[in-house]
PDB file of C-alpha atoms in Angstrom:
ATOM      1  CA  UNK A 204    -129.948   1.241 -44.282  1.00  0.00           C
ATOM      2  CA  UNK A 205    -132.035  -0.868 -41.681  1.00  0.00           C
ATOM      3  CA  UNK A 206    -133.202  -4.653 -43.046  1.00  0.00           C
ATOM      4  CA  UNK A 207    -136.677  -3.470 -43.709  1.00  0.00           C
ATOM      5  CA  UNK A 208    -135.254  -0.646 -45.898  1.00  0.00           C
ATOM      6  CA  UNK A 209    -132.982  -3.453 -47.713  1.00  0.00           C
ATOM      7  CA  UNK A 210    -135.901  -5.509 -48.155  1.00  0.00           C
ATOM      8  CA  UNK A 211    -138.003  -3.348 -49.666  1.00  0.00           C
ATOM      9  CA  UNK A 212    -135.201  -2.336 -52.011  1.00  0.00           C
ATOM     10  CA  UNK A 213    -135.524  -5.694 -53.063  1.00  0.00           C
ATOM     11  CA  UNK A 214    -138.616  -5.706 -53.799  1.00  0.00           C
ATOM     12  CA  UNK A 215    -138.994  -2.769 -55.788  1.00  0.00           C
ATOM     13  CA  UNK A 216    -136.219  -4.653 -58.010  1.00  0.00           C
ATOM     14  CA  UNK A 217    -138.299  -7.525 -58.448  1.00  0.00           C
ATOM     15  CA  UNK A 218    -140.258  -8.298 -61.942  1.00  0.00           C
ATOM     16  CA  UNK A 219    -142.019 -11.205 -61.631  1.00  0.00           C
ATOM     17  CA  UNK A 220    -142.521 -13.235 -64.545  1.00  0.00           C
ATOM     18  CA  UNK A 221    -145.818 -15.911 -65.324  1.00  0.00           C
ATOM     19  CA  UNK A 222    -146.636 -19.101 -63.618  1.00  0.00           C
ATOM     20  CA  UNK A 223    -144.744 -21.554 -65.482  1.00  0.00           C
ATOM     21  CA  UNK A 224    -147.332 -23.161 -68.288  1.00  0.00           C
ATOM     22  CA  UNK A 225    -149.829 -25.686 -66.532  1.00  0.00           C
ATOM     23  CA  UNK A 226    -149.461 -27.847 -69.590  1.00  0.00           C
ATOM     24  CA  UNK A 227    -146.561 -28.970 -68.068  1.00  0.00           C
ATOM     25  CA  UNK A 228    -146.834 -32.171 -66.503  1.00  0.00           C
ATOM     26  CA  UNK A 229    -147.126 -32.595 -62.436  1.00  0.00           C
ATOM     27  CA  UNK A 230    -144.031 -34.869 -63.087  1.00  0.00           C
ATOM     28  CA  UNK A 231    -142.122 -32.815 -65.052  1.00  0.00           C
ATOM     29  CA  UNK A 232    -143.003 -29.035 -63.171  1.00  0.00           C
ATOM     30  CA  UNK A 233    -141.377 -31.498 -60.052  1.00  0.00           C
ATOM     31  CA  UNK A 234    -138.480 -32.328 -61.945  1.00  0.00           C
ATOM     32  CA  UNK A 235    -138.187 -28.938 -63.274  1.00  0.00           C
ATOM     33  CA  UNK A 236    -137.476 -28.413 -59.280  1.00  0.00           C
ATOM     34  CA  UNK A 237    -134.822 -30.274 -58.576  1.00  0.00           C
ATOM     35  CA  UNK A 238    -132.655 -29.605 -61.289  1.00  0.00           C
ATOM     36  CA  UNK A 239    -133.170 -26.108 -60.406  1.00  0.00           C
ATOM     37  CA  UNK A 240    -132.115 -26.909 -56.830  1.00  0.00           C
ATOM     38  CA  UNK A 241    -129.169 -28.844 -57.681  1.00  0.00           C
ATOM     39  CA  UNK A 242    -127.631 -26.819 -60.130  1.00  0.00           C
ATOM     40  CA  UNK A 243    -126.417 -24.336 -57.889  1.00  0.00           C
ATOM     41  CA  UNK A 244    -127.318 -21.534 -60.362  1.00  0.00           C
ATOM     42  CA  UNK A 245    -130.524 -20.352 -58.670  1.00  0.00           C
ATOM     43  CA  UNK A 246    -131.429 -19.045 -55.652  1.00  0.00           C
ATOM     44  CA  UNK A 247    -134.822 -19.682 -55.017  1.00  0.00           C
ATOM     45  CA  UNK A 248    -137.586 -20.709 -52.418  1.00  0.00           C
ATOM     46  CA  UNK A 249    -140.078 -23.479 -51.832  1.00  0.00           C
ATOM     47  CA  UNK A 250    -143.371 -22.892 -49.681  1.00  0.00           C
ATOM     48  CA  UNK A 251    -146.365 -25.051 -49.326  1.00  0.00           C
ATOM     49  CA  UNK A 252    -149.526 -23.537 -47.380  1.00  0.00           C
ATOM     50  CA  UNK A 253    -153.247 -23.801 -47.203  1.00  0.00           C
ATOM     51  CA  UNK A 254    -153.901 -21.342 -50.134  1.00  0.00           C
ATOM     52  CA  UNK A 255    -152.297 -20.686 -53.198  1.00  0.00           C
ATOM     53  CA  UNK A 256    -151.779 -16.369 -52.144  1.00  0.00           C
ATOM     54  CA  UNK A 257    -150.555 -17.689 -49.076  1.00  0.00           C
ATOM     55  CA  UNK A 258    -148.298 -20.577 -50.654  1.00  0.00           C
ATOM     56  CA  UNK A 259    -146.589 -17.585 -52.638  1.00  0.00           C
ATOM     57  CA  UNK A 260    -146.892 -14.537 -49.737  1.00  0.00           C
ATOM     58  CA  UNK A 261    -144.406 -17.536 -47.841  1.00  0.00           C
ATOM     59  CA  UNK A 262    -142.094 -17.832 -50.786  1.00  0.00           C
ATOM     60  CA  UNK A 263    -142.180 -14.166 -52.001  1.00  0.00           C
ATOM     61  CA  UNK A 264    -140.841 -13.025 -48.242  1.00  0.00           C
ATOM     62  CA  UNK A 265    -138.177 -16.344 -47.435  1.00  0.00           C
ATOM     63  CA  UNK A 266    -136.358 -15.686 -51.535  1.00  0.00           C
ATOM     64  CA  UNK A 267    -136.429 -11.879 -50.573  1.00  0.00           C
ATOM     65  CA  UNK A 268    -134.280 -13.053 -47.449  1.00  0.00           C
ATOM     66  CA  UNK A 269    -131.718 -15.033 -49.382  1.00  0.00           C
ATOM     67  CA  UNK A 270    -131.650 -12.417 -52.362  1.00  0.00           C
ATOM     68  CA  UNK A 271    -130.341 -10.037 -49.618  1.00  0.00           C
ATOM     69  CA  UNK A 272    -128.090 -12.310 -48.059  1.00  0.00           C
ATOM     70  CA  UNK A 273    -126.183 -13.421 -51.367  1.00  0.00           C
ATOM     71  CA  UNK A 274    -125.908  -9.722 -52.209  1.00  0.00           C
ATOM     72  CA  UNK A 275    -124.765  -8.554 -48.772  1.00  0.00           C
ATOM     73  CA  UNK A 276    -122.338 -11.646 -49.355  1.00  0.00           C
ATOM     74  CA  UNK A 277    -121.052 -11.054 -52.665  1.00  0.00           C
ATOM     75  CA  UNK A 278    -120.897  -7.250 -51.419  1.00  0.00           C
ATOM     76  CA  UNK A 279    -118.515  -8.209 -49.065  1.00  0.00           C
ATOM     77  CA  UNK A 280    -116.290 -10.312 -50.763  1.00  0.00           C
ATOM     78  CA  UNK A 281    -116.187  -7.607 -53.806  1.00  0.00           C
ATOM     79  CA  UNK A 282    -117.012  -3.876 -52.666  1.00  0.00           C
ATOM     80  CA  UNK A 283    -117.284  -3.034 -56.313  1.00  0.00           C
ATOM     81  CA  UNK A 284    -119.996  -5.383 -56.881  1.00  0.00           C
ATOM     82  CA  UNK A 285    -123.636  -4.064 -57.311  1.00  0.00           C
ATOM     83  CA  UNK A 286    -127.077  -5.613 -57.899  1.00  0.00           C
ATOM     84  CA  UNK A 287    -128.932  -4.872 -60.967  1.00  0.00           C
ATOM     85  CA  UNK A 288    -131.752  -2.999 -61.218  1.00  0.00           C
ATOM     86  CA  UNK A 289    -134.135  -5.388 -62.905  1.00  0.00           C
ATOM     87  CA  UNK A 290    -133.965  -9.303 -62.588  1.00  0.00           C
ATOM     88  CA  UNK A 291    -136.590 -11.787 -63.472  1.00  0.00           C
ATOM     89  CA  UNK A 292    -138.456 -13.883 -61.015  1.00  0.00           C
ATOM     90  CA  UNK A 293    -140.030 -17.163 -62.064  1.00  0.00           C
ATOM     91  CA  UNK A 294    -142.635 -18.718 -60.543  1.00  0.00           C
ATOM     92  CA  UNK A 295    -143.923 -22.676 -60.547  1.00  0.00           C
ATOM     93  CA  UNK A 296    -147.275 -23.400 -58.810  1.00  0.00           C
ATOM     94  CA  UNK A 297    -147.887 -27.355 -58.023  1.00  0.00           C
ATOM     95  CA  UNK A 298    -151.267 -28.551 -56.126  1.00  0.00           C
ATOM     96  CA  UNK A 299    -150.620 -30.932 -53.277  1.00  0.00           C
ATOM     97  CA  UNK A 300    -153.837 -32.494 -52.338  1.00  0.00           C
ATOM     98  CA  UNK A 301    -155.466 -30.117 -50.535  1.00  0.00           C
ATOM     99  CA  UNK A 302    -152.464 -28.124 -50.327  1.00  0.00           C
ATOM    100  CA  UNK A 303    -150.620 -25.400 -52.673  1.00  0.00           C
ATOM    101  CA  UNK A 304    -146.731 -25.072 -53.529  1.00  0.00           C
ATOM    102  CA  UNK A 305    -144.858 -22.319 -54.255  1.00  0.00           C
ATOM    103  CA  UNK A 306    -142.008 -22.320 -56.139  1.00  0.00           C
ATOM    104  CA  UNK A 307    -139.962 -19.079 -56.764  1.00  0.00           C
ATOM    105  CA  UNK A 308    -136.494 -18.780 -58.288  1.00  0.00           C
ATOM    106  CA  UNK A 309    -134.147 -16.177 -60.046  1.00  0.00           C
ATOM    107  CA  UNK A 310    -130.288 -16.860 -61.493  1.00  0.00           C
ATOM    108  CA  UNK A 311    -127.201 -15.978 -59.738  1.00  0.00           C
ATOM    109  CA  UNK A 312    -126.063 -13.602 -62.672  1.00  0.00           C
ATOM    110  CA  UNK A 313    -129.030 -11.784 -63.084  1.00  0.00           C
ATOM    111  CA  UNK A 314    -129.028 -10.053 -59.245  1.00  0.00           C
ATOM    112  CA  UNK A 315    -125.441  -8.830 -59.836  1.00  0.00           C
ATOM    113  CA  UNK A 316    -124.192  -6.481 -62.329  1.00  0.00           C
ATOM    114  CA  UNK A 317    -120.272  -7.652 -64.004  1.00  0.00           C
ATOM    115  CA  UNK A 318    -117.673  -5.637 -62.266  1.00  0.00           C
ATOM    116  CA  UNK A 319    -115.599  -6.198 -64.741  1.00  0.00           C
ATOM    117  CA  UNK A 320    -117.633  -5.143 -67.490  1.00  0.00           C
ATOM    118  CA  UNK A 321    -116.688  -2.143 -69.826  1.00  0.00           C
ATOM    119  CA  UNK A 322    -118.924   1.375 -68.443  1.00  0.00           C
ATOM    120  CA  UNK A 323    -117.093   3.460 -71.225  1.00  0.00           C
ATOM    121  CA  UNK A 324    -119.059   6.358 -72.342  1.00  0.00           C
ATOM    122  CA  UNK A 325    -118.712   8.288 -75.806  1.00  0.00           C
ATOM    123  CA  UNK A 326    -116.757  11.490 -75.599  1.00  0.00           C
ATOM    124  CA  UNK A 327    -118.745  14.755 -75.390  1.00  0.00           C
ATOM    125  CA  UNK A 328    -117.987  17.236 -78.205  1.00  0.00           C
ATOM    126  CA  UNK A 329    -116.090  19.933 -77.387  1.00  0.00           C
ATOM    127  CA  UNK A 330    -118.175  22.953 -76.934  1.00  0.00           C
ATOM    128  CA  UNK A 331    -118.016  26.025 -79.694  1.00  0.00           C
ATOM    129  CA  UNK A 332    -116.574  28.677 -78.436  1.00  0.00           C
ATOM    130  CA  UNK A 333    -118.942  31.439 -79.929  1.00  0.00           C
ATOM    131  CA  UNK A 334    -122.163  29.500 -78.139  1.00  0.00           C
ATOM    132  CA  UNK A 335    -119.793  29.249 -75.175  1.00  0.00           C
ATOM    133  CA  UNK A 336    -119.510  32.954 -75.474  1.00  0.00           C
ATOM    134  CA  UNK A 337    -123.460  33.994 -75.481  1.00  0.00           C
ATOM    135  CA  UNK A 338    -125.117  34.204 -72.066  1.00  0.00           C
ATOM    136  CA  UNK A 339    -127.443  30.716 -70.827  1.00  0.00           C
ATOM    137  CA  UNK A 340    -131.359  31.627 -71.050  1.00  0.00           C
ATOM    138  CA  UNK A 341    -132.728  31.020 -67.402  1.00  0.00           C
ATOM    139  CA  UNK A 342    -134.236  27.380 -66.906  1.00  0.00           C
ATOM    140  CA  UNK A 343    -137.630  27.698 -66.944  1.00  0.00           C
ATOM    141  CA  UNK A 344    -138.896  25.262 -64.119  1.00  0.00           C
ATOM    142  CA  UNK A 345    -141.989  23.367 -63.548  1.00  0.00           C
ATOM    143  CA  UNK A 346    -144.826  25.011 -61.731  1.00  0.00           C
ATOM    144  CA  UNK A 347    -148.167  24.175 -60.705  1.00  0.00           C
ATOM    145  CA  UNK A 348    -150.004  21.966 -57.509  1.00  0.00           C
ATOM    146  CA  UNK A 349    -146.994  19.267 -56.678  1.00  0.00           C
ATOM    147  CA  UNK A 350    -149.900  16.992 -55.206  1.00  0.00           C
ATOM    148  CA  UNK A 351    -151.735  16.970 -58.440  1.00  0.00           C
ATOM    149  CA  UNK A 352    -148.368  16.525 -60.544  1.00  0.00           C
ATOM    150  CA  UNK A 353    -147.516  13.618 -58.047  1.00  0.00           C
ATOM    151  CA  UNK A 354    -150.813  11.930 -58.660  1.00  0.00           C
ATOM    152  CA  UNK A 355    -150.955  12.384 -62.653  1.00  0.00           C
ATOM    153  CA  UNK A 356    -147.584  10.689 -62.456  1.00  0.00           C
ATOM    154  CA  UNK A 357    -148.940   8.142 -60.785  1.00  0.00           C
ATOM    155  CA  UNK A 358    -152.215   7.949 -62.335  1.00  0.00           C
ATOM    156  CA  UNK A 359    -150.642   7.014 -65.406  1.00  0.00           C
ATOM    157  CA  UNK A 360    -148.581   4.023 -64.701  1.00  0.00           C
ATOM    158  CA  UNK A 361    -149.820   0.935 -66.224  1.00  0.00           C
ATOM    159  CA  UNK A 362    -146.998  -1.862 -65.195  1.00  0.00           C
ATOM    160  CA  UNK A 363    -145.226  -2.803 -62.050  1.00  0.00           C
ATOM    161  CA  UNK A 364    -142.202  -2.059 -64.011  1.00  0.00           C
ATOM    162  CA  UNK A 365    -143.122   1.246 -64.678  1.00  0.00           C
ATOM    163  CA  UNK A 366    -144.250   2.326 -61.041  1.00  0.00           C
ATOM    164  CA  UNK A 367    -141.104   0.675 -59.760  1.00  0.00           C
ATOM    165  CA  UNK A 368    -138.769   3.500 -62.215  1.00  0.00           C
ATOM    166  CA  UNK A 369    -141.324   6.125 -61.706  1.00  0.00           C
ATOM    167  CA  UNK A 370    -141.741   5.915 -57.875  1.00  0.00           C
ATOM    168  CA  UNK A 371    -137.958   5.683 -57.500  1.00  0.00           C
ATOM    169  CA  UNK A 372    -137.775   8.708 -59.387  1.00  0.00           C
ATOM    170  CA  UNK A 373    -140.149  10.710 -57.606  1.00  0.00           C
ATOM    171  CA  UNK A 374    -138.452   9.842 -54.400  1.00  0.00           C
ATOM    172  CA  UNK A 375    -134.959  10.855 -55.549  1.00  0.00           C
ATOM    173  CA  UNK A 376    -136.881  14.228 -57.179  1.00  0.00           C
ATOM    174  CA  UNK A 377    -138.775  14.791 -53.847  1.00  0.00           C
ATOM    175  CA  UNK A 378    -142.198  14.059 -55.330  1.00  0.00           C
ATOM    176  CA  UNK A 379    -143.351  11.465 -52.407  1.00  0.00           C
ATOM    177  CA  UNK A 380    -142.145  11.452 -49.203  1.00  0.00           C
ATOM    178  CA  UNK A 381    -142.114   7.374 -48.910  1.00  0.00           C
ATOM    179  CA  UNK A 382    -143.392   4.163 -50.697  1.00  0.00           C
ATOM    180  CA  UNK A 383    -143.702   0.233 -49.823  1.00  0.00           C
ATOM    181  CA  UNK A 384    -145.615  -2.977 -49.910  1.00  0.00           C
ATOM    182  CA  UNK A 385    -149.112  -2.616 -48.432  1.00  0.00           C
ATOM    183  CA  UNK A 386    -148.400  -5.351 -45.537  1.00  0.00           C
ATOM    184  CA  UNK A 387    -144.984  -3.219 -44.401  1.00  0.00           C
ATOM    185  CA  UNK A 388    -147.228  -0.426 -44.173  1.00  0.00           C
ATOM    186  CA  UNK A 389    -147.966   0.854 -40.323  1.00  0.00           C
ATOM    187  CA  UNK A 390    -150.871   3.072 -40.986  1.00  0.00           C
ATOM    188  CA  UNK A 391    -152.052   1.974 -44.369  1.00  0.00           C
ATOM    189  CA  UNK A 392    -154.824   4.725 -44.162  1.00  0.00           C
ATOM    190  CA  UNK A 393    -151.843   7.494 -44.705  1.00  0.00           C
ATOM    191  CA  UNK A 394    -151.452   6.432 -48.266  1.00  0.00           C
ATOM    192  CA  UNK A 395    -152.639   6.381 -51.849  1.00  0.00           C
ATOM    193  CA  UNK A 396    -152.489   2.430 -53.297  1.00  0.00           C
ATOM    194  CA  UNK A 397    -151.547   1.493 -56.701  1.00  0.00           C
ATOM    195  CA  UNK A 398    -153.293  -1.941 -57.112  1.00  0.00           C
ATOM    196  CA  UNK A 399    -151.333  -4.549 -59.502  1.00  0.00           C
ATOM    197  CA  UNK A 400    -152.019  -7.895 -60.500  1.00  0.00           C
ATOM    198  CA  UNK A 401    -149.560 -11.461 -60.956  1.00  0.00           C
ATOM    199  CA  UNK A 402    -149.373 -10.351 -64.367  1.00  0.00           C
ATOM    200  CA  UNK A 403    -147.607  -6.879 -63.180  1.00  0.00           C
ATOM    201  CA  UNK A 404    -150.588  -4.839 -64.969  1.00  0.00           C
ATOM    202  CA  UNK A 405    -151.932  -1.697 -62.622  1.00  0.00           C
ATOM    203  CA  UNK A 406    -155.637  -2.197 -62.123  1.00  0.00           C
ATOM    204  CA  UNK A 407    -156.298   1.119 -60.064  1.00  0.00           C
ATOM    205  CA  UNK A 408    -155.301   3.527 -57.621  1.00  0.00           C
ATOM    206  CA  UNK A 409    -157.016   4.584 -54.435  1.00  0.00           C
ATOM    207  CA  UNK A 410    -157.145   7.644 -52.319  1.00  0.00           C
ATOM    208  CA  UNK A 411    -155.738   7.996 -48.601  1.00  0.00           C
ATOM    209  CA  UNK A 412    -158.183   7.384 -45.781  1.00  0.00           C
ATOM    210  CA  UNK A 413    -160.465   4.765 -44.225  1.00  0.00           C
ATOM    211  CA  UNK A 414    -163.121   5.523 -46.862  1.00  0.00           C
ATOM    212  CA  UNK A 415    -160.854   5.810 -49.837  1.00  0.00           C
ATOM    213  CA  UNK A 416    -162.073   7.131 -53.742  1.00  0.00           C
ATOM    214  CA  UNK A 417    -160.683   5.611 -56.537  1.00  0.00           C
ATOM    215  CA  UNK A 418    -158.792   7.363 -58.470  1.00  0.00           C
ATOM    216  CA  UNK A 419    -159.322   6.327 -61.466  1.00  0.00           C
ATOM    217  CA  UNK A 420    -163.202   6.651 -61.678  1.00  0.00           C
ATOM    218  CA  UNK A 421    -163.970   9.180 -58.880  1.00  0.00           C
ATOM    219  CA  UNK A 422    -166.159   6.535 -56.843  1.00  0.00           C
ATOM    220  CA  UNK A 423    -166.144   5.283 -53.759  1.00  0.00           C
ATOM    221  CA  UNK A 424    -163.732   2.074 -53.096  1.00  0.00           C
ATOM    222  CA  UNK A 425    -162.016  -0.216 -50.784  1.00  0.00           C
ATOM    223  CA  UNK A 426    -158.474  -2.406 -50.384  1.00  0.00           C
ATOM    224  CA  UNK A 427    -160.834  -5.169 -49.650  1.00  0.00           C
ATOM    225  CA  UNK A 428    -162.699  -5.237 -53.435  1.00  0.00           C
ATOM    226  CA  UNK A 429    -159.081  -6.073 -54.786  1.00  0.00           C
ATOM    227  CA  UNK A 430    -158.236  -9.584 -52.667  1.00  0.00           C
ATOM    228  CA  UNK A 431    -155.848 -11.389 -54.509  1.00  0.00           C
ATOM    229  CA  UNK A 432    -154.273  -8.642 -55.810  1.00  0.00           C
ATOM    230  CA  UNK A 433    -151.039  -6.856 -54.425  1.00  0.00           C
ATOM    231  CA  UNK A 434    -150.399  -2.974 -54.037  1.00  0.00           C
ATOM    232  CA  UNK A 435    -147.891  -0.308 -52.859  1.00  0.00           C
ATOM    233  CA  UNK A 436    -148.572   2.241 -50.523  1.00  0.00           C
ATOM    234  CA  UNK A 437    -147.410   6.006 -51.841  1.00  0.00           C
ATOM    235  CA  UNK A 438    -147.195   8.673 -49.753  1.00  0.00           C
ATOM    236  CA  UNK A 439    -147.240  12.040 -51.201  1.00  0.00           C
TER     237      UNK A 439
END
């Protein structure tokens, strides 16, 4: 698996938690910080930029890079190690003058699962032998347009954490060919966006193309109407 690839895992693992209250002091969102930074319990990352989407674009990439690293690291000291599927992300926004920080952080224990702990699984009853004995009824399989099934999968998500289980689903099942962030995207024009917000709700989905439909409503739309916002790029 290239870097990209393992970055993007990442990501898809991600669930990003709010901005940390902004009745929180200045002082004490600071201190917050550092106690954060020298507890050795986090691993985290610290931007400052000219905008706030920026401040956190900076962040978001540079704690993806060290969230790979440790796990590549752990990985190698422990081959039976793996990472978790779902770990929270917290967030701490601080204004510096004219300038934005970006705080982003996540605990040590929450991007690896135990290796040590118990994966026992309840017995399966035995089977009776007179069912055993009477012939299986064919499975009756799923039919209809795949595009269309693809699309009213995807149609209804309504949280991040949702399209991040159903996508990888869909990939494993053969539904959609390929998925990722819209700015890892080479030809973003090739694929359908699901548009989410900070808050990890789905606001819509757009159509492939230069002059893309929504989805949703059956009108005419654009990437650009949705600044602010993030979105994944799904290619059926």
């Amino acid at each position: 698996m290239n870097d990209s690839m393992k970055r993007f895992t990442t990501i898809l693992l991600l669930m990003v938690s709010a901005v940390i209250c902004f009745a929180q002091s200045l002082d004490e969102r600071k201190r917050q910080i550092a106690e954060i930074k020298k507890s050795g319990n986090y691993i985290y990352a610290d931007e400052t930029a000219m905008s706030e989407q920026e401040a956190f674009d900076r962040a978001e990439e540079k704690l993806y890079a060290h969230i790979n690293a440790y796990i590549m690291k752990m990985k190698q000291s422990d081959e039976g190690i793996q990472p978790n599927e779902i770990f929270n992300v917290e967030k701490i926004e601080i204004p510096r003058a004219n300038l934005f920080r970006a705080f982003l952080y996540v605990k040590n224990t929450e991007i690896l699962s135990d290796p040590n702990a118990s994966s026992e699984v309840e017995p399966e009853a035995a089977p009776d032998p007179q069912e055993s004995a009477l012939p299986e009824e064919p499975v009756q399989e799923e039919v209809g347009d795949p595009r269309a099934q693809a699309l009213s999968a995807i149609l209804g998500f309504e949280t991040f954490a949702q399209m991040r289980a159903g996508l990888a689903d869909m990939k494993q099942q053969g539904k959609v060919k390929s998925y990722a962030m819209y700015k890892d995207l080479a030809h973003p024009e090739e694929f359908i966006l699901i548009i989410f917000d900070a808050d990890g709700n789905i606001r819509t989905v757009l159509g492939e193309g230069k002059n893309r439909m929504n989805l949703k409503t059956n009108t005419a739309d654009d990437i650009h109407n949705y600044k602010g916002l993030g979105a994944v790029g799904v290619k059926i």
